[in-house]
mmCIF file of N, CA and C in Angstrom:
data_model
loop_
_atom_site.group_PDB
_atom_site.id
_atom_site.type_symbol
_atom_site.label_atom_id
_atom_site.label_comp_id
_atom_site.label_asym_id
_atom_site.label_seq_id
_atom_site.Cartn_x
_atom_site.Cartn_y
_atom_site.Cartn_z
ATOM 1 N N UNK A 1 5.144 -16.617 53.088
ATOM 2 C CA UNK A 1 4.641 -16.866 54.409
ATOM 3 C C UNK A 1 3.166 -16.474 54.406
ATOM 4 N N UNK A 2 2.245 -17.411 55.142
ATOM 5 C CA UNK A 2 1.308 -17.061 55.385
ATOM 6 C C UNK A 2 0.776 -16.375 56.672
ATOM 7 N N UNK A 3 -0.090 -14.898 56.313
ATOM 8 C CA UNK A 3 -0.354 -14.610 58.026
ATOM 9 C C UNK A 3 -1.348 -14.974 58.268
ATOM 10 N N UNK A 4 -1.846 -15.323 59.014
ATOM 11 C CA UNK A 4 -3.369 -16.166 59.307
ATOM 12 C C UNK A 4 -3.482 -14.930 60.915
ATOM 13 N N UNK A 5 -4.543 -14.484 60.408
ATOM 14 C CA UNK A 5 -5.231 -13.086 60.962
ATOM 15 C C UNK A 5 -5.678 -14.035 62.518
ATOM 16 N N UNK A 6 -5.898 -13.082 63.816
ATOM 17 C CA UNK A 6 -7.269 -14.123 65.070
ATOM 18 C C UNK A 6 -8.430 -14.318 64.072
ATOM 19 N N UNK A 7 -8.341 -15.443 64.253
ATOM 20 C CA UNK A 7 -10.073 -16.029 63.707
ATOM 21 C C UNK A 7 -11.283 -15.315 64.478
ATOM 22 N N UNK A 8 -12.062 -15.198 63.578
ATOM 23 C CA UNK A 8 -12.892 -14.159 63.862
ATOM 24 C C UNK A 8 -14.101 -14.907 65.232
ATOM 25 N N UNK A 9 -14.497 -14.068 66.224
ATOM 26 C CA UNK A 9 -15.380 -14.714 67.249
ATOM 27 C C UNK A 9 -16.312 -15.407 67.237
ATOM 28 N N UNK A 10 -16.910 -15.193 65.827
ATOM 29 C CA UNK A 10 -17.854 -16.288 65.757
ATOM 30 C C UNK A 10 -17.649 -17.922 64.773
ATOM 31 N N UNK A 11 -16.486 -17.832 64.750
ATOM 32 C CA UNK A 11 -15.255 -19.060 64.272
ATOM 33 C C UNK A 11 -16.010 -18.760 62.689
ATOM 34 N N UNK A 12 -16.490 -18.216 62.387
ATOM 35 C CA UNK A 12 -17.101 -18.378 60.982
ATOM 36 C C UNK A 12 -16.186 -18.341 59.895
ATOM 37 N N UNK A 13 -15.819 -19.671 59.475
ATOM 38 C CA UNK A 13 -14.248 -19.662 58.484
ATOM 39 C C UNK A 13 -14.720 -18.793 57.361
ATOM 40 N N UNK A 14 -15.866 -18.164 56.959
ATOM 41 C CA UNK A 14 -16.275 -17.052 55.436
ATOM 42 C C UNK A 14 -15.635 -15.502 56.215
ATOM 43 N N UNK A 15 -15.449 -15.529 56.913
ATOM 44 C CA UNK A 15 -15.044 -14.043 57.380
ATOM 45 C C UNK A 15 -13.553 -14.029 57.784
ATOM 46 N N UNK A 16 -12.513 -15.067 57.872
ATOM 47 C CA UNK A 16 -11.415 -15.570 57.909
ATOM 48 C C UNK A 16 -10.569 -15.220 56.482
ATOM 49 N N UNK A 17 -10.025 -14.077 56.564
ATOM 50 C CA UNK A 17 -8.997 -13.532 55.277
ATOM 51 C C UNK A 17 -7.403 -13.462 55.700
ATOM 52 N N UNK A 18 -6.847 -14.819 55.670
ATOM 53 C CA UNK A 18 -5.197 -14.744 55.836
ATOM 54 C C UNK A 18 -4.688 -14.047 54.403
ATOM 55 N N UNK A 19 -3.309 -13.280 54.852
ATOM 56 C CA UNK A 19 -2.872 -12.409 53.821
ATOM 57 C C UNK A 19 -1.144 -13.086 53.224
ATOM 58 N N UNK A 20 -1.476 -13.092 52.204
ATOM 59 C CA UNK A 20 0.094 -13.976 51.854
ATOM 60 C C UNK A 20 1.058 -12.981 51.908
ATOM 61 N N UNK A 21 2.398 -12.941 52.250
ATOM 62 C CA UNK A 21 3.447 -12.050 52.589
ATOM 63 C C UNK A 21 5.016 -12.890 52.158
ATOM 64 N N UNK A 22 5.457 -12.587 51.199
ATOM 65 C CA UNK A 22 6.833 -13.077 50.534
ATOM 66 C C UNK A 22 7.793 -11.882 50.979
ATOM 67 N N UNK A 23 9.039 -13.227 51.257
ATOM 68 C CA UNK A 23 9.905 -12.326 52.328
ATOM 69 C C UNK A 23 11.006 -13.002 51.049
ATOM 70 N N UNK A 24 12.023 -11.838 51.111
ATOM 71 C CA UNK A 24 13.066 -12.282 49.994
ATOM 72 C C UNK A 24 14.396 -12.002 51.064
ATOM 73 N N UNK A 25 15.104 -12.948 51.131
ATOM 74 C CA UNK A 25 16.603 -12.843 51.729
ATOM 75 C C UNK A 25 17.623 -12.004 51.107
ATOM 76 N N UNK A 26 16.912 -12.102 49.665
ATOM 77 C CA UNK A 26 18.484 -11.593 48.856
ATOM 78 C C UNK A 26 19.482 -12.397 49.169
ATOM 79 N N UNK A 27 19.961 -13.284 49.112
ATOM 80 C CA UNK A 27 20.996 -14.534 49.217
ATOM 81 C C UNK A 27 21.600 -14.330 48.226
ATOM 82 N N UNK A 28 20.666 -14.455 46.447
ATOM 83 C CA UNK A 28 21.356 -14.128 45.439
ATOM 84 C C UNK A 28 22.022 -12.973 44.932
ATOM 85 N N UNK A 29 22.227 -13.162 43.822
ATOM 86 C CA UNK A 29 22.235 -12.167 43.438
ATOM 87 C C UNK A 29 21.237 -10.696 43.148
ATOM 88 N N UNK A 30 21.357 -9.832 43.137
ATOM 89 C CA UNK A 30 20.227 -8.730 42.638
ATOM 90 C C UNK A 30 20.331 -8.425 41.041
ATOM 91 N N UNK A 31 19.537 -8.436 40.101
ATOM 92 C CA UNK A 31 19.195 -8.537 38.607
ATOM 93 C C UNK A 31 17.902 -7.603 38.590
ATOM 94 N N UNK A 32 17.863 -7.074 37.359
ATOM 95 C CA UNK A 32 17.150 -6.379 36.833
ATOM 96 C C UNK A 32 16.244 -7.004 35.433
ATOM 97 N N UNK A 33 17.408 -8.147 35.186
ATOM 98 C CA UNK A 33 16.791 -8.585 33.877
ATOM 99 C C UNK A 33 15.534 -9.413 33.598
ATOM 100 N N UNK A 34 14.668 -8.732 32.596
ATOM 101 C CA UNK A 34 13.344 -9.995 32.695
ATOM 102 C C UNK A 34 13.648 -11.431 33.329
ATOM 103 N N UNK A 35 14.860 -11.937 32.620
ATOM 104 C CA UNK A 35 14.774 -13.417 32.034
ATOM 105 C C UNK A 35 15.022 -13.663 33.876
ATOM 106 N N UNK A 36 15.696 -12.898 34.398
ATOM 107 C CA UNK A 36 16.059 -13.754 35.923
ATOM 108 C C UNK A 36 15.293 -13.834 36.571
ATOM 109 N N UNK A 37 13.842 -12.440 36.826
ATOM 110 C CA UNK A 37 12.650 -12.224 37.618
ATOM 111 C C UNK A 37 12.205 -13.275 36.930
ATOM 112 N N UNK A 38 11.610 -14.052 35.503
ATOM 113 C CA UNK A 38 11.033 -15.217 35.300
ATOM 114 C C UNK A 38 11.524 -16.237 35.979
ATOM 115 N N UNK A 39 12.673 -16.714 35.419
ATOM 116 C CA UNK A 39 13.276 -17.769 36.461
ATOM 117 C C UNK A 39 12.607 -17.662 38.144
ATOM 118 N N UNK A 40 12.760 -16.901 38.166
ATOM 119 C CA UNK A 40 12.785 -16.902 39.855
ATOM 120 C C UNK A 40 11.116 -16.663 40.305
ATOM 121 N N UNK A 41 10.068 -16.165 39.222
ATOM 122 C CA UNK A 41 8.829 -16.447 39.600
ATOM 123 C C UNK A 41 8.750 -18.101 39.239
ATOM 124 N N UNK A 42 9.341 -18.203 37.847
ATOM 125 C CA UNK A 42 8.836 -19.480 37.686
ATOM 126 C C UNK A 42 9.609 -20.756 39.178
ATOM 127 N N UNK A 43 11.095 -20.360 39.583
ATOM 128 C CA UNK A 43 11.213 -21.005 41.115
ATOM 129 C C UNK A 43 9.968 -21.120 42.403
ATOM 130 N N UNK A 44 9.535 -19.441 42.329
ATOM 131 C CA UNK A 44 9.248 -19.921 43.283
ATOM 132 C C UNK A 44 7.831 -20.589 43.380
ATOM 133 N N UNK A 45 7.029 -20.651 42.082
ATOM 134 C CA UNK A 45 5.787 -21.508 41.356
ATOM 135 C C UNK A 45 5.816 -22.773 42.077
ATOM 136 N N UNK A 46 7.252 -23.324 41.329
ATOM 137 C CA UNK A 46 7.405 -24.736 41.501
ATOM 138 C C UNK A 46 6.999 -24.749 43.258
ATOM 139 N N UNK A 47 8.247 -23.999 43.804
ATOM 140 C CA UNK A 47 8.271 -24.344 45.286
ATOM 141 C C UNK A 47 6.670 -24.622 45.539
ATOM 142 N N UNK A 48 5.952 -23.637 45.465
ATOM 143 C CA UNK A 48 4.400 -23.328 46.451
ATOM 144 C C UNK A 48 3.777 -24.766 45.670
ATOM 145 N N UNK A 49 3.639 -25.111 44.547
ATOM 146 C CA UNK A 49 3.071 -26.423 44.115
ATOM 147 C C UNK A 49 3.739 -27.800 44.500
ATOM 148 N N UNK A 50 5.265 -27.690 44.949
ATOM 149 C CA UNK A 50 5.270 -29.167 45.297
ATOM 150 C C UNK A 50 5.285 -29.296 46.375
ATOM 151 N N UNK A 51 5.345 -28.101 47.573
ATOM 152 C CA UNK A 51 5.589 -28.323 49.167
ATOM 153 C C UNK A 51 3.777 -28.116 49.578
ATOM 154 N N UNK A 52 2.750 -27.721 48.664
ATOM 155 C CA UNK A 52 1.842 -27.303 48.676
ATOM 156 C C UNK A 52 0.632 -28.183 48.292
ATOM 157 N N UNK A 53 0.276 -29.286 47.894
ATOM 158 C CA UNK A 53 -0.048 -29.474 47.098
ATOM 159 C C UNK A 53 -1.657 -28.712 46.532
ATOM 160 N N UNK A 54 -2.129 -28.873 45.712
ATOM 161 C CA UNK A 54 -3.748 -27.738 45.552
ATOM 162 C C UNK A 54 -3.498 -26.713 46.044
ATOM 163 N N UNK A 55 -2.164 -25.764 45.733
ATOM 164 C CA UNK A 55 -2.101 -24.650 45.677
ATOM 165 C C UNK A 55 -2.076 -23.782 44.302
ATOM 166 N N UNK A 56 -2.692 -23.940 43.776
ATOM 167 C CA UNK A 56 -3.112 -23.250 42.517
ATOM 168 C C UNK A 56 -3.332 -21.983 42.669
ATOM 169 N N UNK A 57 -4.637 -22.098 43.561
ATOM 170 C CA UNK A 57 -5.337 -21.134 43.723
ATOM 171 C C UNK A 57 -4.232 -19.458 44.481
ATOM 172 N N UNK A 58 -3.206 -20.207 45.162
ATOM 173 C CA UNK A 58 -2.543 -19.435 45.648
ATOM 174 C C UNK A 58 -1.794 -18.848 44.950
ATOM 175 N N UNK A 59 -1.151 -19.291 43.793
ATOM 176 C CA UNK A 59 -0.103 -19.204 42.953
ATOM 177 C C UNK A 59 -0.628 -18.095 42.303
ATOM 178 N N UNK A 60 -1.889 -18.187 41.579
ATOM 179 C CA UNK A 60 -2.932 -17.490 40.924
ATOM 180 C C UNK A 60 -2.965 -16.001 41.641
ATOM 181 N N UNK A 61 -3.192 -15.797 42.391
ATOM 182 C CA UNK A 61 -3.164 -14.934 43.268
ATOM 183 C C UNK A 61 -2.129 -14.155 43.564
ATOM 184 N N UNK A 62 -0.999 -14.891 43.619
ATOM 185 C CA UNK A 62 0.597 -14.576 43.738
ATOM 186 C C UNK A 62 0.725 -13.302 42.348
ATOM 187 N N UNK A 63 0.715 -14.438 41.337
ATOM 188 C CA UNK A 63 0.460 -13.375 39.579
ATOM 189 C C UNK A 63 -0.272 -12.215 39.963
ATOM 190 N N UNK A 64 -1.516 -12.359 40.728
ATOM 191 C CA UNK A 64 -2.400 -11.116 40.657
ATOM 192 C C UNK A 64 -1.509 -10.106 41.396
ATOM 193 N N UNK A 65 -1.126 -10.535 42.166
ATOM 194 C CA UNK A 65 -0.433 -9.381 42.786
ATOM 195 C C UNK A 65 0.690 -8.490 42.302
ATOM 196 N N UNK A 66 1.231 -9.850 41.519
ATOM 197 C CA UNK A 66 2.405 -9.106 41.064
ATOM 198 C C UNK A 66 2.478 -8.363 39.663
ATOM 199 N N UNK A 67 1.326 -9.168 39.404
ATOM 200 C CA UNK A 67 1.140 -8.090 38.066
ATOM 201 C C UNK A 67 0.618 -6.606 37.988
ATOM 202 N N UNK A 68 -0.417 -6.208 39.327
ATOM 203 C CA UNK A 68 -0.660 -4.954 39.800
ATOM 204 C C UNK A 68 0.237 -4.664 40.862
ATOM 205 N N UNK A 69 1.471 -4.750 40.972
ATOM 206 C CA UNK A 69 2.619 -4.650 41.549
ATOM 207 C C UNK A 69 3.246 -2.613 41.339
ATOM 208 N N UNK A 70 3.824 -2.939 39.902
ATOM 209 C CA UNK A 70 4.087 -2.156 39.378
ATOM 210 C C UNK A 70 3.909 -2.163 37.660
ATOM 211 N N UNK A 71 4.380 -1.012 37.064
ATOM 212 C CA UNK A 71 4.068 -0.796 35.615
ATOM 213 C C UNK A 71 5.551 -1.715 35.152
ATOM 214 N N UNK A 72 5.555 -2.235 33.957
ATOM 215 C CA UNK A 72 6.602 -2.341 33.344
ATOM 216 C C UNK A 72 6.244 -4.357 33.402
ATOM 217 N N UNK A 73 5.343 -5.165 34.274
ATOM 218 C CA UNK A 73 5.921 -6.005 34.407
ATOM 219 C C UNK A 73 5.157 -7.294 33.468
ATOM 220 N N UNK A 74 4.907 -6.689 32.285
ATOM 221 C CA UNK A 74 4.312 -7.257 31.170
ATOM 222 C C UNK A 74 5.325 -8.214 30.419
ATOM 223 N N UNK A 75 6.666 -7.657 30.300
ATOM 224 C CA UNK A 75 7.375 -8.054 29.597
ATOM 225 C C UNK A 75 7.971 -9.329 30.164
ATOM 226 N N UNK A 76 8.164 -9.609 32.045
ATOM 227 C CA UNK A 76 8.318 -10.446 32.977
ATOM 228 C C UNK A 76 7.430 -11.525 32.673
ATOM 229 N N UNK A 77 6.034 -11.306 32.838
ATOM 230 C CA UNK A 77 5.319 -12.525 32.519
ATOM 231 C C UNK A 77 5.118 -12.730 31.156
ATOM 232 N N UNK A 78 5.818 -12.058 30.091
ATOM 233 C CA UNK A 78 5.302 -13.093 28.738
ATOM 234 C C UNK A 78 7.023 -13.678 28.767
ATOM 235 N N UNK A 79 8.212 -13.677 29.483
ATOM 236 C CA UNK A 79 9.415 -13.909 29.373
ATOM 237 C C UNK A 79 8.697 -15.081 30.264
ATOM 238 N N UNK A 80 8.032 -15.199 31.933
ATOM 239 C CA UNK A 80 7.993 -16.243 32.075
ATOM 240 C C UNK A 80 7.084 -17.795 31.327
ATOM 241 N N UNK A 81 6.385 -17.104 30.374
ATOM 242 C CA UNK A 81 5.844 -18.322 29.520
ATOM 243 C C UNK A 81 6.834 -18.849 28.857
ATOM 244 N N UNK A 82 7.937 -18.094 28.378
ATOM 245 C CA UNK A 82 8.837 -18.829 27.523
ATOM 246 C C UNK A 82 9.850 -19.798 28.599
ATOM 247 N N UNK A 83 9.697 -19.331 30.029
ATOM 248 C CA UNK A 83 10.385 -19.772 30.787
ATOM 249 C C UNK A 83 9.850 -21.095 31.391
ATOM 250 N N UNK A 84 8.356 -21.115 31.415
ATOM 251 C CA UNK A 84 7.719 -22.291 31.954
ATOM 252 C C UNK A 84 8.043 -23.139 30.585
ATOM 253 N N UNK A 85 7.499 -23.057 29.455
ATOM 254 C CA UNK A 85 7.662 -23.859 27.836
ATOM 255 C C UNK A 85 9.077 -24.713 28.397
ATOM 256 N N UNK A 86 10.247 -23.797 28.409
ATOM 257 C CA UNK A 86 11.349 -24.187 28.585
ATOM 258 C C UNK A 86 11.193 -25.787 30.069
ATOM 259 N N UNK A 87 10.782 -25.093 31.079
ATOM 260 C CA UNK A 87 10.888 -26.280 32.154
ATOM 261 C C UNK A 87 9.623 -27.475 31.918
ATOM 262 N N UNK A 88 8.256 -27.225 31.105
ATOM 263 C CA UNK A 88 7.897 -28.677 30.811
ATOM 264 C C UNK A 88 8.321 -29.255 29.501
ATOM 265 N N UNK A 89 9.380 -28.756 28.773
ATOM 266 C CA UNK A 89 9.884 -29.848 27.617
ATOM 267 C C UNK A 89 10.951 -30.489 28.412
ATOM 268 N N UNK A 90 11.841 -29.886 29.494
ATOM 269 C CA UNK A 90 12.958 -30.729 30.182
ATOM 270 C C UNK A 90 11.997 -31.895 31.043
ATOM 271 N N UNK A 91 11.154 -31.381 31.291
ATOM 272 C CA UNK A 91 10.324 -32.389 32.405
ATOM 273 C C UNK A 91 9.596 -34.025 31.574
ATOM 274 N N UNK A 92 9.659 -33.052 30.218
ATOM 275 C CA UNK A 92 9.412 -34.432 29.389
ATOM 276 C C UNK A 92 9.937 -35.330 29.040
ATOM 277 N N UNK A 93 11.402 -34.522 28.182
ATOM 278 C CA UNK A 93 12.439 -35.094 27.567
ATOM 279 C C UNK A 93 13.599 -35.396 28.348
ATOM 280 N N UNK A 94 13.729 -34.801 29.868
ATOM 281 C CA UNK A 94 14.866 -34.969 30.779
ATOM 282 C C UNK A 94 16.088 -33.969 29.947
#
């Protein structure tokens, strides 16, 4: 979700800083394991790029955060490269 702050009084969109805020339901299951936090960054990637489009920049940002999140989560993002590899050879080969 995006919060989009009052725009500032002098409408000046350079002083305009909305703050991104991810809300998790827990619907699923709860996991601990690298491979599922990849999956599920690499989910919710996809989501923000196809409902999004030229959201890169956001996604980018998303990583930043979560990588100064907490300690430990090195092993998450080199599990999700093997996890993205994995979803553009299906995207190729079906």
């Amino acid at each position: 979700m995006l919060r989009n702050p009052v725009p500032p009084p002098s409408g000046d969109a350079v002083d305009w800083a909305p703050s991104l805020v991810l809300i998790d339901f827990g619907l699923a299951s709860a996991s601990s394991s690298e491979e599922d936090m990849a999956v599920d960054l690499y989910v919710l990637e996809r989501a923000f790029i196809s409902t999004h489009p030229g959201s890169e920049r956001l996604v980018n940002e998303m990583y930043a955060g979560y990588k100064g999140e907490e300690r430990g989560r090195e092993g998450v993002l080199k599990r999700l490269e093997a996890v993205k590899a994995r979803g553009r050879k299906k995207e190729c080969f079906g």
